[in-house]
PDB file of C-alpha atoms in Angstrom:
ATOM      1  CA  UNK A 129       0.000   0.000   0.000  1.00 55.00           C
ATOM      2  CA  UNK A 130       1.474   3.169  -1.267  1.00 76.00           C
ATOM      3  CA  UNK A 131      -1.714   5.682  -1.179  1.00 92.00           C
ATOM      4  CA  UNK A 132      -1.550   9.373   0.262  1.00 97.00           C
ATOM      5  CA  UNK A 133      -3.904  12.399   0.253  1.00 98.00           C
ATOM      6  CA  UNK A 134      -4.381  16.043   1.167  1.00 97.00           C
ATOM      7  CA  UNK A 135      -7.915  15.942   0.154  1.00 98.00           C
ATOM      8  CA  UNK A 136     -10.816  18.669   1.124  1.00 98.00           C
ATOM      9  CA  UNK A 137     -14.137  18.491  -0.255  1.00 98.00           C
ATOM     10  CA  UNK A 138     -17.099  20.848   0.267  1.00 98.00           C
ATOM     11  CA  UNK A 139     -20.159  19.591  -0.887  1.00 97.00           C
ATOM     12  CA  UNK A 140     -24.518  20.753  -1.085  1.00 96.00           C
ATOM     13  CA  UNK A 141     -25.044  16.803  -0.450  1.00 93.00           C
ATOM     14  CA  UNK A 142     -23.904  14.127  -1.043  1.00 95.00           C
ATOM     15  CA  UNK A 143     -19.963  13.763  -2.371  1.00 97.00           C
ATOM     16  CA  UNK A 144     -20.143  10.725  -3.797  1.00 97.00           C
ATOM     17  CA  UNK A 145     -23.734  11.522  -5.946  1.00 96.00           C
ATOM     18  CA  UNK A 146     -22.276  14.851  -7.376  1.00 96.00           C
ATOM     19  CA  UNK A 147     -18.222  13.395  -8.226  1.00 96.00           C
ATOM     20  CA  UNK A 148     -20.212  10.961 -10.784  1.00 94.00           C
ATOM     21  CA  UNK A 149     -22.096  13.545 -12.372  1.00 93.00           C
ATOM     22  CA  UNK A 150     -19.171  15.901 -12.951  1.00 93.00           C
ATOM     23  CA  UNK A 151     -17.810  16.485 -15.757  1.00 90.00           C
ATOM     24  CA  UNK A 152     -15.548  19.623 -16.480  1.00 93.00           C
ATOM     25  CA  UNK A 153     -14.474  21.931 -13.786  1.00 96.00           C
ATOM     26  CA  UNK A 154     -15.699  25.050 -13.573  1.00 95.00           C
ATOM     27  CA  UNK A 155     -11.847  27.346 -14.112  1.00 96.00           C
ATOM     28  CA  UNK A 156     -13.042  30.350 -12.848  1.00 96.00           C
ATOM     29  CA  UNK A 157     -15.170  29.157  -9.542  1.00 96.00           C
ATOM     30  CA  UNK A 158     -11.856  26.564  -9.109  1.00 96.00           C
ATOM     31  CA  UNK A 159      -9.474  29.732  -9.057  1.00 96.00           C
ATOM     32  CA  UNK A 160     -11.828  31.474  -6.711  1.00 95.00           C
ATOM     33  CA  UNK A 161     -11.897  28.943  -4.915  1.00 96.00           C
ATOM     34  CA  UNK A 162      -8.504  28.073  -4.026  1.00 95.00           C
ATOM     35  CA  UNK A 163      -7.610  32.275  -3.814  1.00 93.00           C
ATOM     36  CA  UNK A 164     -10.574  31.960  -0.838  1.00 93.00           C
ATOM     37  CA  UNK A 165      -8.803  29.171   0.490  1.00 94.00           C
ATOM     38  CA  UNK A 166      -5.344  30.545   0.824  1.00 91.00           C
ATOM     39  CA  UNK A 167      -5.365  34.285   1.640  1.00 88.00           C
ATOM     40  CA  UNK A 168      -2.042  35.874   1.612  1.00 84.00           C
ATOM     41  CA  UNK A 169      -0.596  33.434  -0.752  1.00 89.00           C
ATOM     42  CA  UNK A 170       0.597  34.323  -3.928  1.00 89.00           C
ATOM     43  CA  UNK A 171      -1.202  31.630  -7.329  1.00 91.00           C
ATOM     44  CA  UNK A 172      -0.243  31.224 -10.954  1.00 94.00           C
ATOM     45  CA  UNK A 173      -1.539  28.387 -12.879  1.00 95.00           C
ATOM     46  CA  UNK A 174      -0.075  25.068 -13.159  1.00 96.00           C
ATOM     47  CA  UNK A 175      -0.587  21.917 -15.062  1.00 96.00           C
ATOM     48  CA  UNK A 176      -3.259  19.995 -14.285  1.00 97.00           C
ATOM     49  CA  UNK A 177      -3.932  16.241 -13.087  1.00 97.00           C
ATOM     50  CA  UNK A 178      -6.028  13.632 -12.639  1.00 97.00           C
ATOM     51  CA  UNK A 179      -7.898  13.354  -9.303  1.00 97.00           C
ATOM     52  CA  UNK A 180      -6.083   9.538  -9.108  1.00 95.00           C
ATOM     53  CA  UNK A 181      -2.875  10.802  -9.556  1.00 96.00           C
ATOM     54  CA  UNK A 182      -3.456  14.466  -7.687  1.00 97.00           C
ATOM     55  CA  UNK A 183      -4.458  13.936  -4.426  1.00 97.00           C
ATOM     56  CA  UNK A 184      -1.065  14.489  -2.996  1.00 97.00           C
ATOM     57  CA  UNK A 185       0.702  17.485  -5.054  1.00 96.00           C
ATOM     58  CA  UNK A 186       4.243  18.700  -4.409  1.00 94.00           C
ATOM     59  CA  UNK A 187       5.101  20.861  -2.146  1.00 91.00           C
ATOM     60  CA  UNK A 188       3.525  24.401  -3.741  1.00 90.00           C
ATOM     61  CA  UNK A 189       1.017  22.812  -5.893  1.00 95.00           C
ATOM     62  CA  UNK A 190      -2.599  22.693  -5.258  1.00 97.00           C
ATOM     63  CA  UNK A 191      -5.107  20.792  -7.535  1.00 98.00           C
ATOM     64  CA  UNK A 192      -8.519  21.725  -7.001  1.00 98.00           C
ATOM     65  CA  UNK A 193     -11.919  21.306  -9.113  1.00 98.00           C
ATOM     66  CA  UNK A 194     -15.494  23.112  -8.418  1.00 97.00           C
ATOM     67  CA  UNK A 195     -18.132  20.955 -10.146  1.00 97.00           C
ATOM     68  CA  UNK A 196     -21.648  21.794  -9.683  1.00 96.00           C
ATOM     69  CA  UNK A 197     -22.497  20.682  -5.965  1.00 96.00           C
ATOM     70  CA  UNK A 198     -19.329  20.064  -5.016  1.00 97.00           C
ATOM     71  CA  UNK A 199     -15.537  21.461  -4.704  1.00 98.00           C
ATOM     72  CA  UNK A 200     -12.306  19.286  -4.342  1.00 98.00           C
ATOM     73  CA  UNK A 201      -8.983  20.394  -2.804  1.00 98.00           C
ATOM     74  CA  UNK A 202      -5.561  18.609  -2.984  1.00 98.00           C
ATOM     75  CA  UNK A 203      -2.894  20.135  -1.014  1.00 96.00           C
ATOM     76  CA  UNK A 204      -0.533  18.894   1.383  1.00 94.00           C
ATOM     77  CA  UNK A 205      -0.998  21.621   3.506  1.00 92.00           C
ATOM     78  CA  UNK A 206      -4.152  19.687   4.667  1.00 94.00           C
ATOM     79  CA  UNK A 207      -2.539  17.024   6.218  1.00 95.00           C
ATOM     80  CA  UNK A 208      -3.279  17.774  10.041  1.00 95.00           C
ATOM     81  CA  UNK A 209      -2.794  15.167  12.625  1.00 95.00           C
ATOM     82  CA  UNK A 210      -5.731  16.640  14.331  1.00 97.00           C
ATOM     83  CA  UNK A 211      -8.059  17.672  11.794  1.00 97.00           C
ATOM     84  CA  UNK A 212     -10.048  19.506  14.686  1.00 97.00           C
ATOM     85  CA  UNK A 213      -7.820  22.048  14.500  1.00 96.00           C
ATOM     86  CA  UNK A 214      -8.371  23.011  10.698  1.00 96.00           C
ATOM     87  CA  UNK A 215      -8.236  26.423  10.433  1.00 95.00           C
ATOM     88  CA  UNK A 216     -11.325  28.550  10.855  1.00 95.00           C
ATOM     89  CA  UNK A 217     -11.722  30.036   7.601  1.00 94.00           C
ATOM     90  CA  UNK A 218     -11.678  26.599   5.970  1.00 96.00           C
ATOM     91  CA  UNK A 219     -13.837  25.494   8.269  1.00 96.00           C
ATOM     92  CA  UNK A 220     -16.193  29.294   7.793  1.00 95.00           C
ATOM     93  CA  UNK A 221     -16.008  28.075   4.209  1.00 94.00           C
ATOM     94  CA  UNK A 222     -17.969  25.500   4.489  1.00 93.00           C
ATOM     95  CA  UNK A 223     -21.008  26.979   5.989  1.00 94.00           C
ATOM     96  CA  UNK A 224     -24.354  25.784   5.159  1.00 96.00           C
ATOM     97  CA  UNK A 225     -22.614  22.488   3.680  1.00 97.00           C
ATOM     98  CA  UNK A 226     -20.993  19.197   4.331  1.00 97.00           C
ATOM     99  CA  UNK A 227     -17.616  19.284   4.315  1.00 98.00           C
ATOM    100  CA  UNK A 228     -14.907  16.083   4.425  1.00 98.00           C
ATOM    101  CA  UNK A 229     -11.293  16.003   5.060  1.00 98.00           C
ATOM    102  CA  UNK A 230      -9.057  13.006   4.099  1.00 98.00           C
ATOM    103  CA  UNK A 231      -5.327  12.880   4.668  1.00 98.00           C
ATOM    104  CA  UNK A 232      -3.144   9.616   4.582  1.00 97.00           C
ATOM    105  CA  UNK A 233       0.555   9.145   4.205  1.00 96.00           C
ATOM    106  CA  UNK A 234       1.377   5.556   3.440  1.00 94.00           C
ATOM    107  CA  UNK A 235       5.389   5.320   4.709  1.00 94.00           C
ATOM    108  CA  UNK A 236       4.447   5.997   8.372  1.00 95.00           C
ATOM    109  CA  UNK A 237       0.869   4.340   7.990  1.00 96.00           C
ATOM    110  CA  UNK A 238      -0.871   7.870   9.523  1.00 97.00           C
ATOM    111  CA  UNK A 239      -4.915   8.392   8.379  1.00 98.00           C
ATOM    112  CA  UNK A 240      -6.929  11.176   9.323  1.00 98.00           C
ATOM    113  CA  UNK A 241     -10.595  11.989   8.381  1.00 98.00           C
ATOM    114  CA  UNK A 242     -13.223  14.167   9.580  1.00 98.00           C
ATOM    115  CA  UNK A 243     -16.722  15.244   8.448  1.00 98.00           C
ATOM    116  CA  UNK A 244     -18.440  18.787   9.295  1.00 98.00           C
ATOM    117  CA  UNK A 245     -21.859  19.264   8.288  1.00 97.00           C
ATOM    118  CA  UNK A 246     -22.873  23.416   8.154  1.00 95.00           C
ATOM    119  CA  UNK A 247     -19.453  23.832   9.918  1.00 95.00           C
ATOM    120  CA  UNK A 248     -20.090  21.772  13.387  1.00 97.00           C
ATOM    121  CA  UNK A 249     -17.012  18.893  13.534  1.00 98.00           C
ATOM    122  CA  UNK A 250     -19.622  15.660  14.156  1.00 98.00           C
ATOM    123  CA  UNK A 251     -16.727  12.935  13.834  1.00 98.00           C
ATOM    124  CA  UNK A 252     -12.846  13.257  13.447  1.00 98.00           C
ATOM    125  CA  UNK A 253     -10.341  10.106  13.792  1.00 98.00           C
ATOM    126  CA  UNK A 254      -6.714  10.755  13.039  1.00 98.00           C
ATOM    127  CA  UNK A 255      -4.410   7.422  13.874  1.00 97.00           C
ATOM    128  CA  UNK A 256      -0.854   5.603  13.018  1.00 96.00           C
ATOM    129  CA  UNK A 257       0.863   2.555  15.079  1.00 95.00           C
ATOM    130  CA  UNK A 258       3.161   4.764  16.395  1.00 94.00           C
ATOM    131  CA  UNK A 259       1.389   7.289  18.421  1.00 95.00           C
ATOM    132  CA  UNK A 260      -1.613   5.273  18.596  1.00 96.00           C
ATOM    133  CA  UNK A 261      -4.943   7.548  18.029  1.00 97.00           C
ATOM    134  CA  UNK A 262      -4.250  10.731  18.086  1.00 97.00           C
ATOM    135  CA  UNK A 263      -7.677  12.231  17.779  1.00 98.00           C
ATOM    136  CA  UNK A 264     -11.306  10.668  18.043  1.00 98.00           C
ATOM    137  CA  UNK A 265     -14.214  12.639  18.156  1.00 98.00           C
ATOM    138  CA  UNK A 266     -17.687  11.926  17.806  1.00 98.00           C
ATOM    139  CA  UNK A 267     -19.387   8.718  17.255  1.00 97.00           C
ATOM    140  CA  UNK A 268     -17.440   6.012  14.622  1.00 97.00           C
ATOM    141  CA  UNK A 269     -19.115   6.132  11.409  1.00 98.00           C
ATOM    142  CA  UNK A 270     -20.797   2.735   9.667  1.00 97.00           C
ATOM    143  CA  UNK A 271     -18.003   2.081   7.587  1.00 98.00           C
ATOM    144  CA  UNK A 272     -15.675   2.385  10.580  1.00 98.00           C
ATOM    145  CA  UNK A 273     -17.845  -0.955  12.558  1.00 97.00           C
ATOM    146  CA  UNK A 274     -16.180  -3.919  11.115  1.00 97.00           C
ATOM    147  CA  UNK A 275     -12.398  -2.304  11.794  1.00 97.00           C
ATOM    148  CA  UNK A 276     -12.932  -1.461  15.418  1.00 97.00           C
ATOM    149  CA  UNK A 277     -14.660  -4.794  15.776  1.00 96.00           C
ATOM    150  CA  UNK A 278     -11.655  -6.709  15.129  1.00 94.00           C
ATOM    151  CA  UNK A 279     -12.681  -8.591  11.835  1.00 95.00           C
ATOM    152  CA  UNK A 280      -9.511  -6.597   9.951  1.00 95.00           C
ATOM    153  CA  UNK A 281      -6.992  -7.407  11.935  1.00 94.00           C
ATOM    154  CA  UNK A 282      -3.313  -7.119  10.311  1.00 90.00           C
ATOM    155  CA  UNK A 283      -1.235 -10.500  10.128  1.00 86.00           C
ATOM    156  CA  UNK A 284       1.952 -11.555  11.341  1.00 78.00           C
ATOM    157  CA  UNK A 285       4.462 -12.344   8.554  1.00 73.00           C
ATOM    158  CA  UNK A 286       5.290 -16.295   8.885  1.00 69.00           C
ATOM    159  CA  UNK A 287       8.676 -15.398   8.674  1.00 68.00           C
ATOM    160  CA  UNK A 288       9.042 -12.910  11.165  1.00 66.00           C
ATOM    161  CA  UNK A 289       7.225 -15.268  14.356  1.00 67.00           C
ATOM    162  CA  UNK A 290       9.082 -12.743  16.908  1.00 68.00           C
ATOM    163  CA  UNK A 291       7.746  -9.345  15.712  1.00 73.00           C
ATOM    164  CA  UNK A 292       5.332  -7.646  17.964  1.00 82.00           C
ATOM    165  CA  UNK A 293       1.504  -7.761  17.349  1.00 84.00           C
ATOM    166  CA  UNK A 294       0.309  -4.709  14.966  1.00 89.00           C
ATOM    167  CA  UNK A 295      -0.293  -1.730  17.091  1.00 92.00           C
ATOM    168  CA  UNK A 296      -3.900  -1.251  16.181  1.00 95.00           C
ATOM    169  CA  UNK A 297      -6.947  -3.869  15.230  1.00 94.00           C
ATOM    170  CA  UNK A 298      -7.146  -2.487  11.960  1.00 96.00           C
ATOM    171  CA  UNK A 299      -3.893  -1.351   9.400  1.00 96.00           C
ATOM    172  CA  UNK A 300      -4.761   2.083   8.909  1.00 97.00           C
ATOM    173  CA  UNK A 301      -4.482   2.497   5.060  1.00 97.00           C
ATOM    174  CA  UNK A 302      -6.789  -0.221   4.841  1.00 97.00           C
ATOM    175  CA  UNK A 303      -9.499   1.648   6.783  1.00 98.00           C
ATOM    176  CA  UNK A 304      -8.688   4.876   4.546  1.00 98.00           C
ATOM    177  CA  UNK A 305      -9.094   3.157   1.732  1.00 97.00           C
ATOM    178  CA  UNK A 306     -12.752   2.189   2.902  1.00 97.00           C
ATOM    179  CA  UNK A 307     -13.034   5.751   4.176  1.00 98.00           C
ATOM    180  CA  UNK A 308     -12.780   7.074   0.896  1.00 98.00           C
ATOM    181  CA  UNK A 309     -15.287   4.809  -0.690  1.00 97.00           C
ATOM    182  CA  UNK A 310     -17.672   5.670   1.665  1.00 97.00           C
ATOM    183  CA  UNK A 311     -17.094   9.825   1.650  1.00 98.00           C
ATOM    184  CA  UNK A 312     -15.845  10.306  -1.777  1.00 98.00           C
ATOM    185  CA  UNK A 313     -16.681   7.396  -3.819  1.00 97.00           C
ATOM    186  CA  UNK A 314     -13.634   6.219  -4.720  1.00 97.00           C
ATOM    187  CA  UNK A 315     -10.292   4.368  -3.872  1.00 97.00           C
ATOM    188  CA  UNK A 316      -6.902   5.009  -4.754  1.00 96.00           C
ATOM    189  CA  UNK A 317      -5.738   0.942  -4.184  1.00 94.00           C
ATOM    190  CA  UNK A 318      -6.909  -2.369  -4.161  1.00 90.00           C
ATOM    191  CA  UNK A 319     -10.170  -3.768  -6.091  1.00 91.00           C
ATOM    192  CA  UNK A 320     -12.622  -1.212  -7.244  1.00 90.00           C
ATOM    193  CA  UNK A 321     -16.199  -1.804  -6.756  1.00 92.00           C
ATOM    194  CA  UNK A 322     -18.230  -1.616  -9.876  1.00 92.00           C
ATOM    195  CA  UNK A 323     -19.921   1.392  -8.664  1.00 93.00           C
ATOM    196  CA  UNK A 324     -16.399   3.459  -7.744  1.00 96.00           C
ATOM    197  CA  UNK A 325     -16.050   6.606  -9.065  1.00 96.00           C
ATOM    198  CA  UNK A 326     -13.058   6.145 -11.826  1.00 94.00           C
ATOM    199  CA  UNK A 327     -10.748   8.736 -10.584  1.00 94.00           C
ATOM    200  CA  UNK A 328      -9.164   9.021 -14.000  1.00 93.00           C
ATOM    201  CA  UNK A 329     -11.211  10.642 -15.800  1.00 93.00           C
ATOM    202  CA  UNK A 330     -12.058  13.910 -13.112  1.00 96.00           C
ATOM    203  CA  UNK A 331      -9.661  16.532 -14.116  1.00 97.00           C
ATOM    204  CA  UNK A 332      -8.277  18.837 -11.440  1.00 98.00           C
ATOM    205  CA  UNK A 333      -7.039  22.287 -12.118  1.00 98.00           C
ATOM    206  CA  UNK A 334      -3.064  23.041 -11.092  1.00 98.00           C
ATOM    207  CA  UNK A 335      -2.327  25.804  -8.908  1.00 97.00           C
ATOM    208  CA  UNK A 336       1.493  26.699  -7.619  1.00 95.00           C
ATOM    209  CA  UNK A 337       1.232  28.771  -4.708  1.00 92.00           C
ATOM    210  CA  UNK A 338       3.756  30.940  -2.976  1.00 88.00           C
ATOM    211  CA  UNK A 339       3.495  33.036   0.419  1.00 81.00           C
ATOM    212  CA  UNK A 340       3.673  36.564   0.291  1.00 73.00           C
ATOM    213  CA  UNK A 341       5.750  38.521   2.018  1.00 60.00           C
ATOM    214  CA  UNK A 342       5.319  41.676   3.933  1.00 56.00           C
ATOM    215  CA  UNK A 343       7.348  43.377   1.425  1.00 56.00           C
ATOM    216  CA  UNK A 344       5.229  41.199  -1.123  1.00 51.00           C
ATOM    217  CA  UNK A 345       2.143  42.773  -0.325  1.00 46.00           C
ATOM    218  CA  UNK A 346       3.842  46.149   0.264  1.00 55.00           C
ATOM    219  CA  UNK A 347       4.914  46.266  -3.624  1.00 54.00           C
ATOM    220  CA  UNK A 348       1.176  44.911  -4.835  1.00 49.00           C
ATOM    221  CA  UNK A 349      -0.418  47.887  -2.563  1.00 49.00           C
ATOM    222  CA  UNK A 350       2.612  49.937  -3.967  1.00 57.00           C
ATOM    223  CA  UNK A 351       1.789  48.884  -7.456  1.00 52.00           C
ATOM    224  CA  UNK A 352      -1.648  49.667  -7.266  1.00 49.00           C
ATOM    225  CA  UNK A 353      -1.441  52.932  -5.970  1.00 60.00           C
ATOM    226  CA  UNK A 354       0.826  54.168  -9.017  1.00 60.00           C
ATOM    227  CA  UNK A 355      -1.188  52.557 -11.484  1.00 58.00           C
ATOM    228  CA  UNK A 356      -4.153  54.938  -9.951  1.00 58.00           C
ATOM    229  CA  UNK A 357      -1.632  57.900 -10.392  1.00 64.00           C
ATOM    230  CA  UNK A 358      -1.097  56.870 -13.989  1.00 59.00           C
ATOM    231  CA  UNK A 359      -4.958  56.798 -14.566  1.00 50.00           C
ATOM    232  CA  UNK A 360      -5.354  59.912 -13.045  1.00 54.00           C
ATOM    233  CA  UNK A 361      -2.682  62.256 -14.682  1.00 53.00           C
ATOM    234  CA  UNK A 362      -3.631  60.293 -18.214  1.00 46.00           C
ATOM    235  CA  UNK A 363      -5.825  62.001 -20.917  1.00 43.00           C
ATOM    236  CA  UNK A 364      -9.068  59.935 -22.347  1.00 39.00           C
ATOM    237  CA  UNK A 365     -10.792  60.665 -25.542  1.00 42.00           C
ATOM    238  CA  UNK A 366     -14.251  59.952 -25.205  1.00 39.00           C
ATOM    239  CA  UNK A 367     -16.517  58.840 -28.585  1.00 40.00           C
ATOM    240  CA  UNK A 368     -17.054  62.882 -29.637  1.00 44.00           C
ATOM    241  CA  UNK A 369     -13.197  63.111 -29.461  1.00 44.00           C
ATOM    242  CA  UNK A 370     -13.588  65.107 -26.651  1.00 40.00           C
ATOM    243  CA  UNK A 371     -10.062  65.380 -24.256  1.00 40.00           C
ATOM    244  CA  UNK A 372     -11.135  64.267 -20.550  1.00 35.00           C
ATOM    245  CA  UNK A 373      -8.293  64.695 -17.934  1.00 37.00           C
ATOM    246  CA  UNK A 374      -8.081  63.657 -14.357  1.00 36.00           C
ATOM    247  CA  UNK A 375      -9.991  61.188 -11.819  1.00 34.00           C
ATOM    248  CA  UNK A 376     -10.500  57.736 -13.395  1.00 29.00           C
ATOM    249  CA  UNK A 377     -11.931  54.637 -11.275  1.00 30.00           C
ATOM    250  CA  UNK A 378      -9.092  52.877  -9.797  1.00 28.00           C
ATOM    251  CA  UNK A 379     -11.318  49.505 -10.302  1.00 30.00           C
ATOM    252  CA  UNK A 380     -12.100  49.979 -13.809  1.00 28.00           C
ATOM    253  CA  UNK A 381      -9.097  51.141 -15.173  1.00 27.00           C
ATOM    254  CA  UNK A 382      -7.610  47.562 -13.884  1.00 22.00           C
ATOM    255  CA  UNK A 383     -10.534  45.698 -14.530  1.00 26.00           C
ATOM    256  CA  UNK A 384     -10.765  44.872 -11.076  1.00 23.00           C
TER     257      UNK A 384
END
């Protein structure tokens, strides 16, 4: 097992229902998106990728969709090991809809989810063998039953008869792989069901991302301000060829 993700959905309803109706995303509601999701960063567009092969970017990339009902975020910067502690406009983003957080990193066996619906936290489980759980809140969803019940239990290697019993009833990947079935519709290993969402075929738009500075900002702001001087020493001809000179709105002479 090799999977990982940095995945963040918002959805109206249900994930699953609106991923298999989607077809292209929308660019300009993606790009909005992802600016709303990462104030004070810096965003220039990037190639593109599958959702199969994008849900854990490099380090400065984003891939993100917005298809109607439902948005999708890759980003490592997702990866919390207590997703409770999101930050607050991600979570203020998701107001008045479900929203579902998946992150899983395969060489140290770590999974987190968490669910929100209208921006309350109603179940969060973040876990790896070595530090045991590390967050569980609210009650186990269905999906969850059959792990904590013992019937996925991880087997000793024949070979190996002193190693020490797996450090949890359930390997974790294994249980994230379910846990994205059941949230998103889809799994990144193993068997898909006939009814799986093939992840192939949703294209995510690429995003590389860079923070801004204090003196990054300052030089936008300082930009800004002598584009309005420009606009307001220049001379416009209006239609009758008539000269007008002085005060032109800042936000229309940028397009902004």
């Amino acid at each position: 097992m090799g999977a990982k993700t940095g995945l963040l959905a918002y959805a109206d309803g249900d994930i699953p229902a609106a991923l298999r109706q989607a077809a292209e995303a929308d660019i300009a509601k993606t790009t909005e998106l992802v600016g709303r999701l990462h104030p004070g960063w810096g965003m220039e567009a990037a190639e593109g990728e599958t959702l199969g092969e994008g849900t854990y970017p490099a380090d400065g990339l984003t891939y993100a969709a917005s298809f109607p009902g439902v948005d999708i975020v890759c980003d490592r910067r997702l990866m919390f090991d207590r997703p409770s502690q999101l930050p607050e406009h991600l979570i203020a983003a998701g107001a008045g809809r479900r929203m579902v957080l998946h992150a899983m990193h395969s060489v140290v066996d770590w999974l987190a989810f968490a669910v929100w619906e209208d921006g309350r936290l109603v179940r969060s489980l973040s876990l790896s063998p070595d530090s045991g759980v590390i967050e569980d809140i609210g009650e186990p969803l269905p999906f969850e039953a059959p792990y904590w019940a013992g019937d996925h239990p991880v087997e000793k290697d024949p070979d190996w008869e002193d190693e020490p019993s797996y450090a949890l009833p359930f390997h974790p990947l294994e249980l994230g792989e379910q846990a994205l079935r059941a949230l998103f519709g889809f799994i990144l290993e193993g068997w898909p069901a006939p009814d799986d969402i093939d992840v192939d075929e949703l294209r995510l738009h690429g995003f590389r991302l860079t923070k801004l500075t204090g003196r990054d900002l300052a030089q936008r702001a300082a930009d800004l301000e002598a584009a309005a001087q420009r606009m307001r020493g220049a001379t416009h001809r209006v239609p009758d060829g008539t000269s007008l000179s002085g005060e032109v709105p800042l936000g229309g002479a940028l397009g902004l």
